[in-house]
Short mmCIF file of C-alpha atoms in Angstrom, two decimals:
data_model
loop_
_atom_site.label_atom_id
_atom_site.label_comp_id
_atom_site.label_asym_id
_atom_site.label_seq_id
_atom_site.Cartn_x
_atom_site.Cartn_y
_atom_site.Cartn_z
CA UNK A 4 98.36 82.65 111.52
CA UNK A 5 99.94 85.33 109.35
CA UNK A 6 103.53 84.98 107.97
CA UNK A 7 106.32 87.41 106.67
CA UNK A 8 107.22 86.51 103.31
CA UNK A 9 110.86 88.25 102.68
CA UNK A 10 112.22 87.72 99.27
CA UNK A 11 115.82 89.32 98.25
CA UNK A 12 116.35 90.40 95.00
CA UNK A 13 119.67 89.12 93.10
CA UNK A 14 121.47 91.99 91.68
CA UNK A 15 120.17 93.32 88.35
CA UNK A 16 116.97 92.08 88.95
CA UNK A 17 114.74 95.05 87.37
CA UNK A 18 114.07 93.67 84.12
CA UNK A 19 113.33 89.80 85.29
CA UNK A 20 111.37 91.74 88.06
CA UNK A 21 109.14 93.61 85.53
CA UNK A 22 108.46 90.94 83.05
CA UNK A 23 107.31 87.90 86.17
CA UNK A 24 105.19 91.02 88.34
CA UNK A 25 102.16 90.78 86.02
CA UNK A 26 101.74 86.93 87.85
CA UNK A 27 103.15 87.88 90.86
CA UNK A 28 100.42 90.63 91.57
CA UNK A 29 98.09 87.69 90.42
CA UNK A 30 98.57 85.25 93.10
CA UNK A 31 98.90 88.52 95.81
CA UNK A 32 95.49 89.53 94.17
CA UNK A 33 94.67 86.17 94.93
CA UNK A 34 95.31 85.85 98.78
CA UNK A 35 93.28 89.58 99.12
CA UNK A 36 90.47 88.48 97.44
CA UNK A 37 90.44 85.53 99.66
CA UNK A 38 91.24 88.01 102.92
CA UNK A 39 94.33 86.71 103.71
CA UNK A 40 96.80 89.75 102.83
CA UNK A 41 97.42 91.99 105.31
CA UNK A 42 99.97 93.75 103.36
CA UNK A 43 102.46 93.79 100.26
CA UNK A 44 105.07 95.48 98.62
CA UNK A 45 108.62 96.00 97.18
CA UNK A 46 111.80 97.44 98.90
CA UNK A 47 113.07 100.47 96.50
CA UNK A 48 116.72 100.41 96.32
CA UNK A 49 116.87 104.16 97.05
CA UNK A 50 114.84 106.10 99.06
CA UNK A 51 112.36 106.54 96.47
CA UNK A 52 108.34 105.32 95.48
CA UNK A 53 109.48 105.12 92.17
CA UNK A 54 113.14 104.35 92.26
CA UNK A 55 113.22 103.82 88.23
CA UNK A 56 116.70 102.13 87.14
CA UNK A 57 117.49 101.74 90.54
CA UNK A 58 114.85 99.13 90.78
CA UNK A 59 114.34 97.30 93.96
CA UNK A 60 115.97 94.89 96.54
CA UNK A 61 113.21 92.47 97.72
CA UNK A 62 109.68 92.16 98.61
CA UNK A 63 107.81 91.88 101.80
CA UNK A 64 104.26 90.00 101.84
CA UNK A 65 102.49 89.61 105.35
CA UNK A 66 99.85 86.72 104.79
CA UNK A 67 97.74 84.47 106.56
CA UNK A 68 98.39 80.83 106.02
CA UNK A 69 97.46 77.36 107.81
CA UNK A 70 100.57 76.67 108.54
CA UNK A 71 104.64 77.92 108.04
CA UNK A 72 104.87 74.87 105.71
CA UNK A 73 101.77 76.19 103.53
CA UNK A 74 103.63 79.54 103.31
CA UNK A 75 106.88 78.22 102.44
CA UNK A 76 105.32 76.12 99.75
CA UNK A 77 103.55 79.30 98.47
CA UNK A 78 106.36 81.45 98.65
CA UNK A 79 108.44 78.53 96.34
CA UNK A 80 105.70 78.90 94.12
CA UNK A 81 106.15 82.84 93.42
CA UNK A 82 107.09 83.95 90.05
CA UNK A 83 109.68 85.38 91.36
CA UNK A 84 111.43 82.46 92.89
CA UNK A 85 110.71 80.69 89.94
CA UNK A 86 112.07 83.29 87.34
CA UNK A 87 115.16 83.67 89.68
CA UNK A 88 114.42 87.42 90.74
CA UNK A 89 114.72 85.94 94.83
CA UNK A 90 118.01 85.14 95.10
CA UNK A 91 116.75 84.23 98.41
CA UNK A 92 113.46 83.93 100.85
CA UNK A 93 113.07 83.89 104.55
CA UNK A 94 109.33 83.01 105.53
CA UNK A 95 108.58 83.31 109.52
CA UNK A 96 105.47 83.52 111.43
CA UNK A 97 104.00 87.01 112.48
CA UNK A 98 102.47 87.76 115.32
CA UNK A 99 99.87 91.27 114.44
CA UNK A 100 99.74 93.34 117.76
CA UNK A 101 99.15 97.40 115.93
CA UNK A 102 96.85 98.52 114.48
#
């Protein structure tokens, strides 16, 4: 089943954001090589694709796991839980209907 992975970013987050993303992308890489991402990405804080100072707000990653407790555990895992850049993360299952 997939699950939404939705990590908030604490404020002032940019620079602990830029330093853990080179791991982060890693273990994304990781579930797409393994066809398991559906999708991935960052919220900009402005209405922006590059939103520069302004950095970002959180993260969304849609994933398949065996279970809500395999995804929580991975989510726990994420360089950015661990370097503090989530000041929080909701993880519920996601039922694909479109495309």
């Amino acid at each position: 089943m997939y699950y939404a992975i939705m990590g908030e970013d604490r404020d002032d987050s940019l620079e602990a954001r830029l330093q853990a993303r080179p791991e982060h992308l890693e273990r994304i890489r990781r579930l797409q090589e393994e066809g398991r991402l559906l999708l991935a990405g960052p919220h900009p804080a402005i209405d922006s694709g590059d939103p520069g100072p302004a950095g970002y707000t959180g993260s969304l990653i849609l994933a398949e796991f065996e279970s809500l407790a395999a995804a929580k555990a991975w989510a726990d895992e994420d360089p950015y839980t661990l370097t503090g850049v989530f000041s929080s993360i909701t993880v519920k299952p996601f039922k694909k209907v479109l495309p």
